[in-house]
Amino acid sequence: MTNCKLILLIIGLAANIPVYAAHERQLDHFLSLSLEELMELEVTISTDTKKPLSQAPAAVTVITEEDIKATGATNLVDILESVPGIHVRANQFAFRPLVQFRGTSAIQTLLMINGVSMRDLMWGFGIFWKGIPSSIIDRVEIIRGPGSALFGADASAGVVNVITKTAGKIDSTEVGVRSGSFNSNSGWLQYGDSWNGFDIGLTIDLSGTDGHDPLVESDGQTQQDLALNTEVSHAPANAQYGWDNQDIRFSVANRGWRLHLDYMRHSKVEVGLTGAGVLDPLTRAEDSRFNLDLLYNNPDLSDVWGIDAELRYQDLDYSSGDGFQERPPGAFGGDYPQGVINRMRSAERRMAFEVSALYSGFNAHSLRLGVGYTWQDLYYVKQLINSGIGPDGNLLAPGSPLVDVSDTPFAFAPEKTRTIRYLFLQDVWSMMDDWQLTAGIRYDDYSDFGDTLNPRLALVWQTSDRITTKLLYGRAFRPPSFQELFAETSFSKPNPDLDPERSETVELILTFIPSSDLTIGINLYRLDQSDIIRAVTLPGQSDRQFQNTGEHAIRGIELETKWQATESLRFSANYTVRDSDDSEFRAVDQPKQDAYVRTDWQFNSDWNWNIEANWIGGRTRSDNDSREALDDYIITDTTVRYSGVNGWEFGFSVRNLFDEDAREHTASSVAEDLPLAERNVYAEILYKFSGGS
């Protein structure tokens, strides 16, 4: 594959960097921090100002670079399942990882990179989103709970902010390669330096995989074949899930100024199964994302004022290549000799500006006031189809050639713009030595559906030297997508009068530290969703239309603990229960219960052994799905790392160690659900330079 050549180029570039290897180096991983130090890690995600993790006015989890390395995680999604309340579900379409918080769908999750939302106007995380390579990650900050009072849209159930390695944070040059099962190969380079007072940072990660390509015994076409007495389904066959990835990031920093240039691209994306659960061996899709961010921070503008400002530009492009094969050749009794083809491409851009000021002139108060403006433009939509509604509004005849429905009401989306104006206010009030109240509110005004107001309150009480109590309330929203507002398809009609989905969450968090070697956390919450957007058939009509339909309530408990058994041995565990009501909106694709256990043993200064196990409980079916409930499973992974040779580090991982037959929930069109990867292995080698020429 093309990326293999690029990986070799990375190695060649690194070999010519004139720096010297460190003579002595111990393995860096999260055991280098005590439990007390972990609780005092400073985070920004909960207040937009630095705050110790133990005092953060939210249920916050921090995942460090060392933590990721110890587990052998190659991608962000590999480690998110270790966070209580989160389930990462692999979607049948392109094996896309969907990050789900607390029994809600992935559209209620806000994913950011360096504070920039990864969401787009049409596809959520991105139609071909594959996660984020671990080599570029400095740390990950996660809020379990609403975040709209700080971040605006889509932060209804949880927020993930990935902080990448940028100028000033990269203190050495590193080059690495990794190879493993499914013809998976990757190479990465990180470089940091200073030049005439400017800090410079560069990260490059190139990877490719053929995918685990699970066997699908029967698909959505199999059911049609039975009804029409045909045999055109590709099943039983393997769903193809290969893809290549390029991630290149350059940054410059000087004093309070920072400039980030990021480029991400997926190519040769195989989607495996269509949204209707039909095997698609044709598609080789691609996407690209370019970001340009200019940031300014001056916390000491005066004795009582600090200021932050940001100007951001983003451009996204998606293409299905030769098209999705929605149905195979010969479908519908032979009426479609080429199959049902849907060829799509879209592109959008975004400009955003925000400025906020922090005022500390009031006794015991810290006030932050901010305003912002976002312009989003879906400026290019192209679609060619040979089935469905044609450009004249009539159904296409079976077997029609591809016709262009771009620039008509029947394309998958209209070319439209959206603007957002917003302002927010937050007050952190240190009421007494042991009490702190955080109150915030944000107002968003959307050009296409109106405005929304979202408050939050967080009371943090240092109950004793060993107990911290937090009582939290927050409101959040998800705006309707362009597809829901404007796009007419053969499946559903749009509704320009939609309101946003809304949620309210109440939480009680108790953190107990009985000794310096043990922490215990208990989190109780209730999440209420309303105005949920669904495509429904209205009385007296045959077509489905998006509507604000109903309400849904979820209660849950999240338990977590860390125990430093010895200086070199640590255990971590968490357990989650999600108790949804019995409404039609419950997330049947998520387990009611799951658990995670992890052990890290640094048996000498050069060796570390990690074992982690994820138990995913059984999943029920929807009321109209007659299949038996989906079985639970346990996936066990293990990683060994060695760094006893100057500058060199070696890692070896086995994923799904016991070769568990684990399956992800799908619609009934894929009768036996989606098999996850069988046992697989990979090895990596990296070399870290230090010093200068």
XYZ file of C-alpha atoms in Angstrom:
693
model
C 0.000 0.000 0.000
C 1.048 3.604 -0.548
C 1.417 4.331 3.137
C 4.110 1.655 3.505
C 6.393 3.755 1.289
C 5.570 6.854 3.309
C 6.366 5.006 6.545
C 9.808 4.149 5.172
C 10.222 7.836 4.287
C 9.514 8.777 7.917
C 12.302 6.463 9.064
C 14.663 7.993 6.541
C 13.856 11.525 7.623
C 14.389 10.673 11.275
C 17.717 9.061 10.546
C 19.029 12.416 9.318
C 17.945 14.484 12.326
C 21.193 15.673 14.003
C 20.415 14.876 17.634
C 21.839 12.487 20.186
C 20.188 9.675 22.073
C 19.835 9.842 25.828
C 22.267 7.513 27.614
C 19.895 6.539 30.398
C 16.164 6.356 30.272
C 13.505 4.500 32.207
C 10.139 3.480 30.830
C 7.677 6.355 31.205
C 4.121 5.366 32.047
C 1.363 6.318 34.415
C 2.923 4.527 37.419
C 5.364 7.448 37.496
C 2.472 9.429 39.068
C 1.155 8.531 42.506
C -2.600 8.348 43.055
C -2.397 11.651 44.914
C -0.589 13.262 41.982
C -3.191 11.862 39.584
C -5.977 13.538 41.571
C -4.086 16.848 41.451
C -3.576 16.801 37.664
C -4.834 20.108 36.299
C -7.630 19.986 33.728
C -9.345 22.707 31.714
C -12.323 20.883 30.193
C -14.734 21.502 33.099
C -14.284 25.276 33.539
C -12.069 26.504 30.663
C -9.507 27.382 33.352
C -6.989 25.122 35.040
C -8.442 23.188 37.959
C -7.164 20.145 39.924
C -8.966 16.965 38.871
C -10.208 16.414 42.433
C -11.909 19.853 42.436
C -13.262 19.851 38.868
C -16.992 20.706 38.878
C -17.882 17.678 36.751
C -17.276 13.951 36.404
C -13.899 14.268 34.686
C -11.446 11.600 33.521
C -7.915 12.312 32.278
C -6.005 9.883 30.053
C -2.318 10.739 29.732
C 0.126 9.908 26.951
C 1.959 7.542 29.315
C -1.344 5.863 30.203
C -2.107 5.228 26.532
C 1.374 3.881 25.872
C 1.187 1.433 28.780
C -1.992 -0.174 27.398
C -0.599 -0.473 23.883
C -3.519 1.540 22.516
C -2.913 2.518 18.891
C -5.965 4.758 18.599
C -8.111 6.929 20.844
C -11.038 4.511 20.576
C -8.910 1.681 22.011
C -8.835 3.315 25.422
C -12.149 5.174 25.703
C -13.882 1.927 26.657
C -11.830 2.067 29.875
C -13.800 5.137 31.016
C -16.887 4.390 33.136
C -20.151 5.287 31.428
C -18.700 5.081 27.889
C -19.392 2.367 25.347
C -17.654 2.502 21.961
C -19.840 0.676 19.456
C -18.529 -0.383 16.065
C -21.059 0.522 13.385
C -21.633 -1.966 10.561
C -21.061 0.858 8.043
C -17.269 1.207 7.595
C -16.753 -0.216 11.109
C -17.027 3.372 12.312
C -16.494 3.751 16.082
C -19.445 5.464 17.771
C -18.664 6.944 21.199
C -21.751 6.644 23.391
C -22.165 8.109 26.886
C -24.572 6.852 29.533
C -27.052 5.011 27.363
C -27.471 7.749 24.753
C -26.637 7.622 21.055
C -23.341 8.886 19.633
C -25.031 12.021 18.280
C -25.243 13.190 21.915
C -21.421 13.122 22.235
C -19.189 16.109 21.507
C -15.715 15.117 20.296
C -13.085 17.848 20.045
C -9.424 18.090 19.094
C -7.691 20.975 20.866
C -11.102 22.490 21.545
C -12.311 22.192 17.917
C -15.494 20.203 17.366
C -15.041 17.276 14.979
C -18.734 17.332 14.087
C -19.907 18.317 10.642
C -23.239 19.422 9.243
C -24.250 16.037 7.792
C -22.430 13.047 9.268
C -21.711 13.671 12.953
C -18.094 12.635 13.652
C -17.645 12.178 9.897
C -19.030 9.462 7.681
C -15.626 7.712 7.497
C -14.353 8.703 10.946
C -11.803 6.198 12.297
C -10.663 7.780 15.549
C -7.340 9.484 16.216
C -3.875 7.839 16.170
C -2.370 7.581 19.646
C 1.053 8.838 18.509
C -0.259 12.416 18.213
C -2.048 12.508 21.603
C -0.615 14.388 24.572
C -3.651 13.755 26.805
C -7.412 13.285 26.682
C -9.863 15.081 28.965
C -13.381 13.662 29.267
C -16.566 14.996 30.861
C -19.279 12.466 31.621
C -22.322 14.672 31.625
C -23.653 17.792 29.860
C -21.250 20.374 28.457
C -23.412 22.776 26.440
C -23.037 25.587 29.008
C -19.346 25.647 28.046
C -19.114 24.203 24.536
C -22.531 24.649 22.952
C -24.009 22.077 20.590
C -23.918 18.281 20.821
C -22.532 18.063 24.366
C -25.720 16.509 25.756
C -24.309 13.387 27.393
C -20.529 13.788 27.318
C -17.496 15.609 25.959
C -14.149 14.238 24.766
C -11.345 16.730 24.160
C -8.144 15.352 22.640
C -5.106 17.536 23.291
C -2.426 16.831 20.718
C 1.342 17.161 20.873
C 2.091 20.684 19.715
C 4.860 23.285 19.824
C 6.283 23.627 23.302
C 4.931 20.230 24.416
C 7.259 18.063 22.323
C 10.567 17.862 24.172
C 12.273 15.255 21.984
C 12.308 13.704 18.543
C 10.687 10.302 18.232
C 10.279 7.910 15.337
C 8.395 4.628 15.448
C 6.941 1.837 13.363
C 4.285 -0.756 14.119
C 3.159 -3.879 12.286
C 0.597 -6.542 13.052
C -2.361 -8.679 12.088
C -4.663 -7.863 9.163
C -1.683 -6.406 7.272
C -1.789 -3.388 9.596
C 1.244 -1.097 9.404
C 1.954 2.374 10.706
C 4.837 4.773 11.147
C 5.085 8.046 13.018
C 7.420 10.949 13.642
C 7.311 13.696 16.253
C 9.715 16.610 16.292
C 10.018 19.622 18.564
C 12.546 22.456 18.596
C 13.010 26.189 19.248
C 14.107 28.754 16.687
C 14.638 32.485 17.338
C 12.203 32.425 20.252
C 9.583 30.341 18.405
C 8.646 26.836 19.538
C 8.020 24.446 16.638
C 6.189 21.140 16.680
C 5.576 18.517 14.001
C 3.782 15.169 14.175
C 3.225 12.768 11.275
C 1.331 9.486 11.510
C 0.785 7.258 8.461
C -1.030 3.957 8.683
C -2.942 1.370 6.705
C -4.829 -1.840 7.361
C -6.763 -4.462 5.434
C -9.188 -4.669 8.364
C -10.332 -7.763 10.221
C -12.950 -8.429 7.496
C -15.489 -10.474 9.507
C -17.549 -13.223 7.925
C -21.176 -12.182 7.402
C -23.368 -15.256 7.013
C -26.429 -13.367 5.793
C -27.131 -9.728 5.025
C -30.013 -7.455 4.115
C -30.012 -8.775 0.533
C -30.353 -12.359 1.785
C -33.778 -11.479 3.141
C -34.812 -9.967 -0.202
C -33.558 -13.060 -2.032
C -35.803 -15.241 0.126
C -38.789 -13.022 -0.655
C -38.126 -12.834 -4.433
C -36.656 -16.331 -4.887
C -33.353 -14.929 -6.184
C -29.710 -15.610 -5.312
C -27.802 -12.349 -5.763
C -26.596 -11.641 -2.219
C -22.819 -11.672 -1.710
C -23.357 -13.416 1.635
C -21.922 -15.503 3.062
C -18.805 -13.423 2.514
C -16.385 -11.199 4.374
C -17.258 -7.572 5.031
C -14.251 -5.568 3.840
C -13.040 -2.913 6.301
C -9.623 -1.781 5.061
C -8.464 1.845 5.047
C -5.397 4.093 4.950
C -4.802 7.128 7.144
C -2.594 10.204 7.005
C -2.368 12.638 9.913
C 0.051 15.593 9.655
C 0.161 18.443 12.207
C 2.457 21.466 12.362
C 2.419 24.112 15.088
C 4.317 27.270 16.052
C 4.169 29.072 19.400
C 5.616 32.337 20.641
C 4.696 33.809 24.005
C 0.902 33.821 24.119
C 0.410 33.105 20.397
C -0.085 29.677 18.825
C -0.629 28.611 15.209
C -1.870 25.092 14.355
C -2.052 23.582 10.860
C -3.634 20.104 10.776
C -4.324 17.781 7.867
C -6.138 14.455 8.170
C -7.050 12.112 5.321
C -8.615 8.674 4.990
C -8.332 6.880 1.663
C -9.261 3.497 0.192
C -12.010 3.242 2.803
C -13.966 0.002 2.490
C -17.409 0.283 4.069
C -18.113 -3.441 4.408
C -21.857 -3.136 4.894
C -24.250 -0.412 3.814
C -26.667 1.260 6.192
C -29.273 -1.299 5.098
C -26.934 -4.114 6.104
C -26.049 -5.186 2.546
C -22.494 -6.306 1.774
C -20.725 -3.683 -0.345
C -17.496 -4.896 -2.022
C -17.371 -1.910 -4.396
C -16.812 1.256 -2.364
C -13.351 2.771 -2.011
C -14.140 6.078 -0.352
C -12.043 8.938 0.983
C -12.255 12.067 3.067
C -9.981 14.915 4.116
C -10.033 17.529 6.846
C -7.887 20.671 7.033
C -7.733 22.923 10.085
C -6.005 26.282 10.569
C -6.177 27.729 14.096
C -4.717 30.966 15.464
C -4.896 31.152 19.267
C -3.943 33.820 21.787
C -3.741 33.515 25.562
C -2.638 36.155 28.056
C -3.641 35.279 31.642
C -1.807 38.367 32.981
C -3.208 41.145 30.818
C -3.504 43.129 34.051
C -3.639 42.397 37.775
C -7.254 41.240 37.525
C -7.795 40.469 33.816
C -6.797 37.614 31.535
C -7.847 37.150 27.916
C -8.223 34.301 25.424
C -8.992 34.605 21.718
C -9.194 32.144 18.854
C -9.740 32.290 15.113
C -10.367 28.949 13.392
C -10.890 27.743 9.823
C -11.852 24.221 8.777
C -12.480 22.531 5.424
C -13.949 19.018 5.027
C -14.396 16.871 1.953
C -16.130 13.478 1.615
C -16.337 11.235 -1.446
C -17.764 7.750 -1.972
C -15.503 7.211 -4.995
C -17.307 5.075 -7.562
C -20.296 4.980 -5.248
C -21.899 2.913 -2.522
C -23.343 -0.336 -3.808
C -26.604 -0.235 -1.880
C -27.791 -3.473 -3.554
C -25.745 -6.021 -5.540
C -26.048 -6.643 -9.303
C -29.272 -8.480 -10.119
C -31.212 -7.029 -7.187
C -35.006 -6.709 -7.258
C -35.498 -9.733 -9.477
C -32.835 -8.686 -11.978
C -34.168 -5.167 -12.523
C -30.791 -3.687 -11.545
C -28.049 -5.490 -13.520
C -25.386 -3.080 -12.182
C -26.821 -3.064 -8.704
C -28.225 -0.055 -6.876
C -25.513 2.629 -6.889
C -25.382 5.808 -4.841
C -22.418 8.060 -5.691
C -22.005 10.945 -3.248
C -19.619 13.767 -2.539
C -19.892 16.752 -0.224
C -17.651 19.506 1.080
C -18.095 22.087 3.809
C -16.086 24.829 5.456
C -16.282 26.630 8.751
C -15.015 29.890 10.209
C -15.189 30.505 13.942
C -14.134 33.351 16.213
C -14.290 33.498 20.002
C -12.940 35.849 22.638
C -13.303 35.506 26.391
C -12.017 37.397 29.411
C -11.317 36.146 32.922
C -11.872 38.675 35.728
C -10.566 37.988 39.254
C -11.100 41.420 40.814
C -13.987 40.332 43.037
C -13.182 38.702 46.342
C -13.602 34.875 46.168
C -14.994 35.045 42.614
C -13.525 34.217 39.216
C -15.705 35.445 36.342
C -15.361 34.428 32.701
C -17.356 36.178 29.977
C -17.119 35.210 26.327
C -18.717 35.789 22.932
C -18.340 33.943 19.668
C -19.498 33.571 16.074
C -19.460 30.516 13.805
C -20.185 30.349 10.069
C -20.725 26.910 8.506
C -21.167 26.394 4.783
C -22.091 23.133 3.078
C -20.870 24.544 -0.218
C -20.676 21.470 -2.455
C -23.098 18.551 -2.817
C -22.890 16.031 -5.652
C -25.039 12.909 -5.988
C -25.624 10.418 -8.782
C -28.142 7.584 -8.340
C -29.890 4.911 -10.369
C -32.732 4.268 -7.913
C -35.131 6.437 -5.960
C -36.419 9.904 -6.775
C -34.969 11.493 -9.903
C -34.247 15.179 -10.556
C -37.804 15.717 -11.869
C -39.378 14.426 -8.648
C -40.501 11.107 -10.151
C -39.271 7.650 -9.258
C -36.524 6.390 -11.548
C -37.383 3.373 -13.663
C -35.662 0.121 -12.609
C -32.341 -0.355 -14.359
C -31.894 3.337 -15.116
C -28.374 4.632 -15.692
C -26.876 6.939 -13.094
C -28.570 10.339 -13.085
C -27.425 13.530 -11.417
C -29.763 14.825 -8.697
C -27.366 17.535 -7.495
C -28.888 20.989 -7.109
C -32.388 19.521 -6.793
C -34.580 19.042 -3.701
C -33.909 15.294 -3.962
C -30.150 15.300 -3.337
C -29.047 13.900 0.015
C -28.455 17.465 1.294
C -28.899 21.052 0.153
C -26.055 23.502 -0.286
C -26.793 25.822 2.611
C -25.101 27.872 5.311
C -25.656 28.081 9.048
C -24.499 30.840 11.379
C -24.294 30.695 15.155
C -23.904 33.605 17.549
C -23.315 32.867 21.194
C -22.275 34.309 24.514
C -21.493 32.669 27.835
C -20.881 33.625 31.448
C -19.330 31.567 34.225
C -18.659 32.356 37.879
C -16.477 30.209 40.130
C -17.268 31.268 43.708
C -15.114 30.026 46.578
C -17.850 30.373 49.171
C -15.783 29.011 52.073
C -12.539 27.127 52.426
C -14.273 23.817 51.749
C -17.096 24.947 49.435
C -16.994 26.060 45.812
C -19.934 26.897 43.558
C -19.587 27.044 39.764
C -22.487 28.629 37.901
C -22.566 29.030 34.137
C -24.964 29.855 31.344
C -24.642 29.976 27.557
C -26.960 31.468 24.934
C -26.774 30.187 21.322
C -28.681 31.722 18.396
C -28.865 29.590 15.229
C -29.845 31.052 11.881
C -31.921 28.020 10.855
C -33.923 26.986 13.933
C -33.696 29.691 16.596
C -32.080 30.102 19.976
C -31.413 28.012 23.068
C -30.298 28.773 26.636
C -28.350 26.226 28.680
C -27.335 26.675 32.325
C -25.299 24.587 34.714
C -24.585 24.531 38.465
C -21.871 22.608 40.305
C -21.390 22.575 44.072
C -18.106 21.019 45.236
C -17.729 20.315 48.967
C -14.466 19.103 50.484
C -16.434 17.091 53.038
C -13.326 15.926 54.901
C -9.662 15.318 54.268
C -10.649 12.048 52.558
C -14.066 12.737 51.025
C -15.129 15.109 48.240
C -18.810 15.568 47.382
C -20.111 17.103 44.145
C -23.703 17.965 43.281
C -24.183 18.877 39.613
C -26.978 20.077 37.343
C -26.768 20.867 33.648
C -28.906 21.392 30.567
C -27.718 20.671 27.019
C -28.918 20.413 23.417
C -28.318 18.837 20.022
C -29.270 20.963 16.995
C -31.108 19.250 14.143
C -28.774 18.262 11.324
C -29.036 19.508 7.755
C -30.419 16.128 6.740
C -33.199 16.393 9.328
C -33.984 19.998 8.437
C -33.673 20.103 4.656
C -32.859 16.831 2.826
C -35.606 14.771 1.169
C -34.801 11.111 0.523
C -36.711 7.959 -0.371
C -36.519 7.102 3.342
C -37.763 10.318 4.930
C -38.831 13.903 4.428
C -37.178 16.862 6.148
C -38.805 19.252 8.602
C -37.542 22.869 8.668
C -39.602 23.519 11.833
C -37.665 21.140 14.078
C -36.562 22.172 17.549
C -33.274 20.945 19.010
C -33.143 17.835 21.158
C -32.731 18.753 24.819
C -31.439 17.071 27.948
C -31.214 17.718 31.665
C -28.826 15.892 33.988
C -28.533 15.760 37.781
C -25.502 14.063 39.340
C -24.140 13.236 42.774
C -20.432 12.353 42.922
C -18.595 11.028 45.972
C -14.828 10.522 45.974
C -13.362 8.648 48.940
C -9.615 8.347 49.574
C -9.246 6.005 52.559
C -5.455 5.969 52.171
C -2.774 7.410 49.909
C -2.798 4.093 48.005
C -6.529 3.785 47.341
C -9.242 5.929 45.737
C -12.931 5.063 45.336
C -15.454 7.011 43.279
C -19.252 6.717 43.158
C -21.342 8.652 40.627
C -25.159 8.625 40.591
C -27.011 10.404 37.793
C -30.346 10.894 36.096
C -30.486 12.060 32.479
C -33.774 13.202 30.917
C -34.033 13.712 27.161
C -36.886 15.536 25.424
C -37.887 16.654 21.919
C -36.067 13.610 20.532
C -35.829 13.803 16.726
C -37.005 10.727 14.817
C -38.391 9.955 11.362
C -41.989 8.860 11.922
C -45.056 8.186 9.791
C -47.700 10.782 10.500
C -51.421 9.876 10.664
C -52.984 9.842 7.217
C -49.602 9.951 5.425
C -47.436 7.253 3.837
C -44.084 9.061 4.013
C -41.913 9.326 7.096
C -40.896 12.783 8.290
C -38.506 13.972 10.982
C -40.376 15.171 14.061
C -39.697 16.102 17.681
C -41.347 13.031 19.103
C -40.957 12.252 22.795
C -39.068 11.913 26.064
C -36.656 9.425 27.557
C -35.113 8.955 31.008
C -31.909 7.162 31.991
C -30.654 6.546 35.527
C -27.224 5.181 36.229
C -24.404 4.481 38.610
C -20.689 4.530 37.843
C -18.207 3.006 40.294
C -14.446 3.262 39.918
C -11.378 2.556 41.996
C -7.583 2.639 41.818
C -5.303 0.749 44.187
C -1.532 1.157 44.375
C -0.769 -2.310 45.750
C 3.008 -1.796 45.712
C 5.354 0.794 44.262
C 5.439 -1.164 41.010
C 1.940 -2.695 40.898
C -1.371 -0.894 40.350
C -4.926 -2.115 39.868
C -7.790 -0.120 38.328
C -11.418 -1.064 37.836
C -14.823 0.412 37.104
C -18.405 -0.809 36.840
C -21.344 0.893 35.126
C -25.104 0.337 35.278
C -27.435 2.139 32.842
C -31.115 1.853 33.692
C -33.209 3.203 30.823
C -36.968 3.467 30.800
C -38.944 1.162 28.505
C -39.709 3.771 25.860
C -39.000 3.291 22.167
C -35.992 5.613 22.560
C -33.912 3.307 24.750
C -30.513 2.447 23.281
C -30.765 -1.291 22.656
C -27.309 -1.264 21.076
C -25.698 -0.553 24.456
C -25.292 -2.897 27.422
C -27.188 -2.239 30.620
C -24.025 -3.180 32.499
C -20.325 -3.228 31.723
C -17.079 -3.430 33.667
C -13.376 -2.810 33.144
C -10.342 -4.184 35.026
C -6.720 -3.227 34.492
C -3.404 -4.284 36.008
C -0.040 -2.568 35.491
C 3.131 -4.182 36.771
C 6.516 -2.533 36.333
C 8.586 -5.525 37.367
C 11.820 -3.611 36.874
C 12.824 -0.189 35.612
C 12.912 -1.367 31.980
C 9.843 -3.598 31.768
C 6.115 -2.970 32.089
C 3.311 -5.525 31.749
C -0.281 -4.406 31.266
C -3.400 -6.561 31.252
C -6.879 -5.137 30.752
C -10.275 -6.774 30.366
C -13.576 -5.272 29.191
C -16.831 -7.013 30.046
C -19.763 -5.894 27.907
C -23.088 -7.159 29.211
C -25.814 -8.669 27.085
C -27.917 -6.351 24.953
C -31.662 -6.531 24.482
C -33.553 -6.147 21.213
C -36.102 -3.583 20.136
C -39.782 -4.486 20.399
C -40.032 -5.315 16.670
C -36.871 -7.492 16.643
C -37.631 -11.173 17.319
C -33.995 -12.261 17.672
C -32.711 -13.498 21.007
C -30.834 -11.016 23.180
C -27.189 -10.546 22.227
C -24.742 -12.383 24.499
C -22.251 -10.626 26.720
C -18.526 -10.928 26.095
C -15.140 -10.261 27.684
C -12.265 -8.905 25.615
C -8.838 -9.283 27.244
C -5.761 -7.439 25.937
C -2.182 -7.541 27.137
C 0.906 -5.464 26.335
C 4.557 -5.803 27.305
C 6.965 -2.869 26.872
C 10.760 -2.778 27.220
C 13.103 0.217 27.207
C 16.433 -1.137 28.410
C 18.469 -0.067 25.376
C 19.527 3.582 25.044
C 16.775 5.526 23.318
C 14.985 2.408 22.079
C 11.606 1.120 23.172
C 9.862 -2.088 22.151
C 6.243 -3.132 22.596
C 4.283 -6.282 21.904
C 0.503 -6.548 22.241
C -2.092 -9.277 21.950
C -5.666 -8.066 21.508
C -8.579 -10.365 22.304
C -6.133 -12.709 23.990
C -8.628 -15.565 24.472
C -10.131 -15.254 20.974
C -13.610 -14.397 22.253
C -16.464 -14.577 19.745
C -17.587 -11.005 20.456
C -20.342 -9.398 18.412
C -21.655 -5.868 18.100
C -25.348 -5.097 17.955
C -26.791 -4.465 14.479
C -30.234 -4.109 12.969
C -32.036 -7.332 12.069
C -30.841 -7.063 8.457
C -27.550 -8.584 9.676
C -29.123 -11.522 11.441
C -26.102 -12.729 13.419
C -24.818 -9.254 14.303
C -21.362 -7.892 13.559
C -18.343 -9.983 14.619
C -15.519 -8.036 16.231
C -11.863 -8.797 15.558
C -10.563 -12.213 16.539
C -7.253 -12.624 18.361
C -4.654 -10.356 16.788
C -1.135 -9.189 17.559
C 1.208 -6.352 16.752
C 4.721 -5.250 17.602
C 6.203 -1.762 17.614
C 9.659 -0.224 17.793
C 10.353 3.411 18.546
C 13.494 5.439 19.018
C 13.512 8.628 21.031
C 16.219 11.216 20.449
C 17.137 13.937 22.934
C 19.548 16.849 23.064
C 20.546 18.947 20.070
C 23.226 19.312 17.475
